[in-house]
Amino acid sequence: MSFGLTFDKLIIIAVIAVFLIGPDRLPGYAAQLARLVRSLRSMADGAKDRMREEMGPEFDEVDWKKLDPRQYDPRRIIREALADDLPAPAAAAAAAVVADVAEKPKSAELPSQRYVESAYEKRQRRLGKGRPAPYDVEAT
């Protein structure tokens, strides 16, 4: 969590701080920065302790590295999902459906599907085609 700061950049920031703040006030600001870092660290430790208290023994069992969002790779997740074999009952059901479809004659018709009007089509029918949508001047 260095935010892209290298040692060279930190030295340049320190030199600029010395010139802007001045050598007289620099020790006071350095002490304030140290207090801020200590308080942030104590808040993080307090949050971790509170989580440990509330979760109990399961807190130590959680693999936090697995929950890191930087580990999320959608291509890998999809690849693993597609590579997994179907469970036995699902594979048997899929095979039965394929066999059933293969046995039916091609002349057998599929059941007719009812047309469902989309929300856009309903809105167009209600407003009348070509008319603009209502606009509320007071809402903007």
PDB file of C-alpha atoms in Angstrom:
ATOM      1  CA  MET A   1       0.000   0.000   0.000  1.00  0.00           C
ATOM      2  CA  SER A   2       2.688   2.465  -1.003  1.00  0.00           C
ATOM      3  CA  PHE A   3       0.460   4.374  -3.488  1.00  0.00           C
ATOM      4  CA  GLY A   4       3.285   4.334  -6.048  1.00  0.00           C
ATOM      5  CA  LEU A   5       5.671   6.228  -3.781  1.00  0.00           C
ATOM      6  CA  THR A   6       9.286   5.278  -4.223  1.00  0.00           C
ATOM      7  CA  PHE A   7      12.184   6.274  -2.030  1.00  0.00           C
ATOM      8  CA  ASP A   8      13.212   8.973  -4.526  1.00  0.00           C
ATOM      9  CA  LYS A   9       9.747  10.532  -4.487  1.00  0.00           C
ATOM     10  CA  LEU A  10       9.656  10.511  -0.684  1.00  0.00           C
ATOM     11  CA  ILE A  11      12.989  12.348  -0.539  1.00  0.00           C
ATOM     12  CA  ILE A  12      11.716  14.984  -2.985  1.00  0.00           C
ATOM     13  CA  ILE A  13       8.538  15.434  -0.896  1.00  0.00           C
ATOM     14  CA  ALA A  14      10.645  15.794   2.270  1.00  0.00           C
ATOM     15  CA  VAL A  15      12.882  18.432   0.666  1.00  0.00           C
ATOM     16  CA  ILE A  16       9.859  20.397  -0.546  1.00  0.00           C
ATOM     17  CA  ALA A  17       8.302  20.115   2.933  1.00  0.00           C
ATOM     18  CA  VAL A  18      11.486  21.471   4.524  1.00  0.00           C
ATOM     19  CA  PHE A  19      11.416  24.505   2.219  1.00  0.00           C
ATOM     20  CA  LEU A  20       7.681  25.162   2.583  1.00  0.00           C
ATOM     21  CA  ILE A  21       7.288  24.525   6.297  1.00  0.00           C
ATOM     22  CA  GLY A  22      10.688  25.733   7.388  1.00  0.00           C
ATOM     23  CA  PRO A  23      13.194  24.163   9.718  1.00  0.00           C
ATOM     24  CA  ASP A  24      11.639  25.789  12.805  1.00  0.00           C
ATOM     25  CA  ARG A  25       8.165  24.258  12.473  1.00  0.00           C
ATOM     26  CA  LEU A  26       9.207  20.970  10.832  1.00  0.00           C
ATOM     27  CA  PRO A  27       9.773  18.992  14.097  1.00  0.00           C
ATOM     28  CA  GLY A  28       6.270  19.904  15.316  1.00  0.00           C
ATOM     29  CA  TYR A  29       4.665  18.766  12.071  1.00  0.00           C
ATOM     30  CA  ALA A  30       6.729  15.566  12.106  1.00  0.00           C
ATOM     31  CA  ALA A  31       5.466  14.830  15.628  1.00  0.00           C
ATOM     32  CA  GLN A  32       1.871  15.452  14.493  1.00  0.00           C
ATOM     33  CA  LEU A  33       2.369  13.093  11.567  1.00  0.00           C
ATOM     34  CA  ALA A  34       3.759  10.417  13.909  1.00  0.00           C
ATOM     35  CA  ARG A  35       0.731  10.819  16.224  1.00  0.00           C
ATOM     36  CA  LEU A  36      -1.610  10.522  13.233  1.00  0.00           C
ATOM     37  CA  VAL A  37       0.069   7.333  12.036  1.00  0.00           C
ATOM     38  CA  ARG A  38      -0.067   5.847  15.550  1.00  0.00           C
ATOM     39  CA  SER A  39      -3.762   6.700  15.950  1.00  0.00           C
ATOM     40  CA  LEU A  40      -4.605   5.188  12.536  1.00  0.00           C
ATOM     41  CA  ARG A  41      -2.695   2.039  13.434  1.00  0.00           C
ATOM     42  CA  SER A  42      -4.481   1.765  16.795  1.00  0.00           C
ATOM     43  CA  MET A  43      -7.880   2.218  15.078  1.00  0.00           C
ATOM     44  CA  ALA A  44      -7.054  -0.559  12.623  1.00  0.00           C
ATOM     45  CA  ASP A  45      -5.955  -2.837  15.461  1.00  0.00           C
ATOM     46  CA  GLY A  46      -9.132  -1.984  17.390  1.00  0.00           C
ATOM     47  CA  ALA A  47     -11.286  -2.849  14.396  1.00  0.00           C
ATOM     48  CA  LYS A  48      -9.440  -6.138  13.978  1.00  0.00           C
ATOM     49  CA  ASP A  49      -9.877  -6.967  17.684  1.00  0.00           C
ATOM     50  CA  ARG A  50     -13.584  -6.127  17.523  1.00  0.00           C
ATOM     51  CA  MET A  51     -14.029  -8.372  14.470  1.00  0.00           C
ATOM     52  CA  ARG A  52     -12.208 -11.172  16.288  1.00  0.00           C
ATOM     53  CA  GLU A  53     -14.526 -10.740  19.305  1.00  0.00           C
ATOM     54  CA  GLU A  54     -17.700 -10.691  17.231  1.00  0.00           C
ATOM     55  CA  MET A  55     -16.795 -13.529  14.864  1.00  0.00           C
ATOM     56  CA  GLY A  56     -15.221 -15.718  17.512  1.00  0.00           C
ATOM     57  CA  PRO A  57     -12.976 -18.597  16.466  1.00  0.00           C
ATOM     58  CA  GLU A  58     -14.159 -18.376  12.829  1.00  0.00           C
ATOM     59  CA  PHE A  59     -12.141 -15.149  12.394  1.00  0.00           C
ATOM     60  CA  ASP A  60      -8.876 -17.077  12.376  1.00  0.00           C
ATOM     61  CA  GLU A  61     -10.266 -19.665   9.942  1.00  0.00           C
ATOM     62  CA  VAL A  62     -11.138 -17.108   7.243  1.00  0.00           C
ATOM     63  CA  ASP A  63      -8.707 -17.010   4.336  1.00  0.00           C
ATOM     64  CA  TRP A  64      -8.434 -13.223   3.924  1.00  0.00           C
ATOM     65  CA  LYS A  65      -6.219 -13.511   0.849  1.00  0.00           C
ATOM     66  CA  LYS A  66      -9.017 -15.309  -0.998  1.00  0.00           C
ATOM     67  CA  LEU A  67     -11.385 -12.417  -0.235  1.00  0.00           C
ATOM     68  CA  ASP A  68      -8.973  -9.810  -1.599  1.00  0.00           C
ATOM     69  CA  PRO A  69     -10.701  -8.051  -4.531  1.00  0.00           C
ATOM     70  CA  ARG A  70      -7.389  -7.886  -6.379  1.00  0.00           C
ATOM     71  CA  GLN A  71      -7.587 -11.677  -6.712  1.00  0.00           C
ATOM     72  CA  TYR A  72     -10.827 -11.380  -8.727  1.00  0.00           C
ATOM     73  CA  ASP A  73     -10.268 -12.416 -12.327  1.00  0.00           C
ATOM     74  CA  PRO A  74     -13.529 -12.946 -14.213  1.00  0.00           C
ATOM     75  CA  ARG A  75     -11.829 -14.890 -17.009  1.00  0.00           C
ATOM     76  CA  ARG A  76     -10.434 -17.405 -14.523  1.00  0.00           C
ATOM     77  CA  ILE A  77     -13.778 -17.755 -12.748  1.00  0.00           C
ATOM     78  CA  ILE A  78     -15.613 -18.416 -16.020  1.00  0.00           C
ATOM     79  CA  ARG A  79     -12.915 -20.813 -17.206  1.00  0.00           C
ATOM     80  CA  GLU A  80     -13.154 -22.790 -13.954  1.00  0.00           C
ATOM     81  CA  ALA A  81     -16.962 -22.822 -14.073  1.00  0.00           C
ATOM     82  CA  LEU A  82     -16.974 -24.122 -17.634  1.00  0.00           C
ATOM     83  CA  ALA A  83     -14.281 -26.696 -16.935  1.00  0.00           C
ATOM     84  CA  ASP A  84     -16.145 -28.235 -14.004  1.00  0.00           C
ATOM     85  CA  ASP A  85     -18.062 -31.379 -14.874  1.00  0.00           C
ATOM     86  CA  LEU A  86     -21.768 -31.445 -14.195  1.00  0.00           C
ATOM     87  CA  PRO A  87     -22.767 -33.294 -11.021  1.00  0.00           C
ATOM     88  CA  ALA A  88     -24.056 -36.839 -11.609  1.00  0.00           C
ATOM     89  CA  PRO A  89     -27.826 -36.125 -11.238  1.00  0.00           C
ATOM     90  CA  ALA A  90     -27.626 -33.083 -13.494  1.00  0.00           C
ATOM     91  CA  ALA A  91     -25.576 -34.957 -16.091  1.00  0.00           C
ATOM     92  CA  ALA A  92     -28.102 -37.814 -16.088  1.00  0.00           C
ATOM     93  CA  ALA A  93     -31.008 -35.385 -16.482  1.00  0.00           C
ATOM     94  CA  ALA A  94     -29.223 -33.589 -19.348  1.00  0.00           C
ATOM     95  CA  ALA A  95     -28.566 -36.929 -21.074  1.00  0.00           C
ATOM     96  CA  ALA A  96     -32.240 -37.899 -20.696  1.00  0.00           C
ATOM     97  CA  VAL A  97     -33.361 -34.622 -22.269  1.00  0.00           C
ATOM     98  CA  VAL A  98     -30.953 -35.074 -25.171  1.00  0.00           C
ATOM     99  CA  ALA A  99     -32.176 -38.647 -25.717  1.00  0.00           C
ATOM    100  CA  ASP A 100     -35.817 -37.536 -25.534  1.00  0.00           C
ATOM    101  CA  VAL A 101     -35.242 -34.803 -28.134  1.00  0.00           C
ATOM    102  CA  ALA A 102     -33.401 -37.234 -30.408  1.00  0.00           C
ATOM    103  CA  GLU A 103     -36.310 -39.738 -30.298  1.00  0.00           C
ATOM    104  CA  LYS A 104     -39.013 -37.185 -31.224  1.00  0.00           C
ATOM    105  CA  PRO A 105     -39.847 -36.935 -34.896  1.00  0.00           C
ATOM    106  CA  LYS A 106     -38.847 -33.673 -36.512  1.00  0.00           C
ATOM    107  CA  SER A 107     -42.463 -33.021 -37.502  1.00  0.00           C
ATOM    108  CA  ALA A 108     -43.485 -32.670 -33.852  1.00  0.00           C
ATOM    109  CA  GLU A 109     -44.089 -29.001 -33.125  1.00  0.00           C
ATOM    110  CA  LEU A 110     -42.783 -27.192 -30.111  1.00  0.00           C
ATOM    111  CA  PRO A 111     -45.434 -25.738 -27.818  1.00  0.00           C
ATOM    112  CA  SER A 112     -46.325 -22.227 -28.916  1.00  0.00           C
ATOM    113  CA  GLN A 113     -44.777 -19.485 -26.843  1.00  0.00           C
ATOM    114  CA  ARG A 114     -46.908 -16.526 -25.864  1.00  0.00           C
ATOM    115  CA  TYR A 115     -45.577 -13.126 -26.932  1.00  0.00           C
ATOM    116  CA  VAL A 116     -44.704 -10.878 -24.005  1.00  0.00           C
ATOM    117  CA  GLU A 117     -44.718  -7.163 -24.705  1.00  0.00           C
ATOM    118  CA  SER A 118     -41.629  -5.328 -23.443  1.00  0.00           C
ATOM    119  CA  ALA A 119     -41.809  -2.310 -21.154  1.00  0.00           C
ATOM    120  CA  TYR A 120     -40.608  -0.090 -24.000  1.00  0.00           C
ATOM    121  CA  GLU A 121     -43.401  -1.314 -26.279  1.00  0.00           C
ATOM    122  CA  LYS A 122     -45.984  -0.785 -23.533  1.00  0.00           C
ATOM    123  CA  ARG A 123     -44.755   2.766 -22.977  1.00  0.00           C
ATOM    124  CA  GLN A 124     -44.823   3.501 -26.719  1.00  0.00           C
ATOM    125  CA  ARG A 125     -48.343   2.123 -27.008  1.00  0.00           C
ATOM    126  CA  ARG A 126     -49.512   4.156 -23.993  1.00  0.00           C
ATOM    127  CA  LEU A 127     -47.897   7.421 -25.129  1.00  0.00           C
ATOM    128  CA  GLY A 128     -48.658   6.963 -28.786  1.00  0.00           C
ATOM    129  CA  LYS A 129     -45.849   6.327 -31.244  1.00  0.00           C
ATOM    130  CA  GLY A 130     -43.725   9.364 -32.036  1.00  0.00           C
ATOM    131  CA  ARG A 131     -44.867  11.487 -29.097  1.00  0.00           C
ATOM    132  CA  PRO A 132     -42.122  12.591 -26.693  1.00  0.00           C
ATOM    133  CA  ALA A 133     -42.088  11.340 -23.147  1.00  0.00           C
ATOM    134  CA  PRO A 134     -43.591  13.634 -20.489  1.00  0.00           C
ATOM    135  CA  TYR A 135     -41.126  16.117 -19.013  1.00  0.00           C
ATOM    136  CA  ASP A 136     -41.429  17.661 -15.571  1.00  0.00           C
ATOM    137  CA  VAL A 137     -39.812  21.116 -15.506  1.00  0.00           C
ATOM    138  CA  GLU A 138     -39.944  21.363 -11.711  1.00  0.00           C
ATOM    139  CA  ALA A 139     -38.076  18.090 -11.187  1.00  0.00           C
ATOM    140  CA  THR A 140     -34.801  19.337 -12.666  1.00  0.00           C
TER     141      THR A 140
END
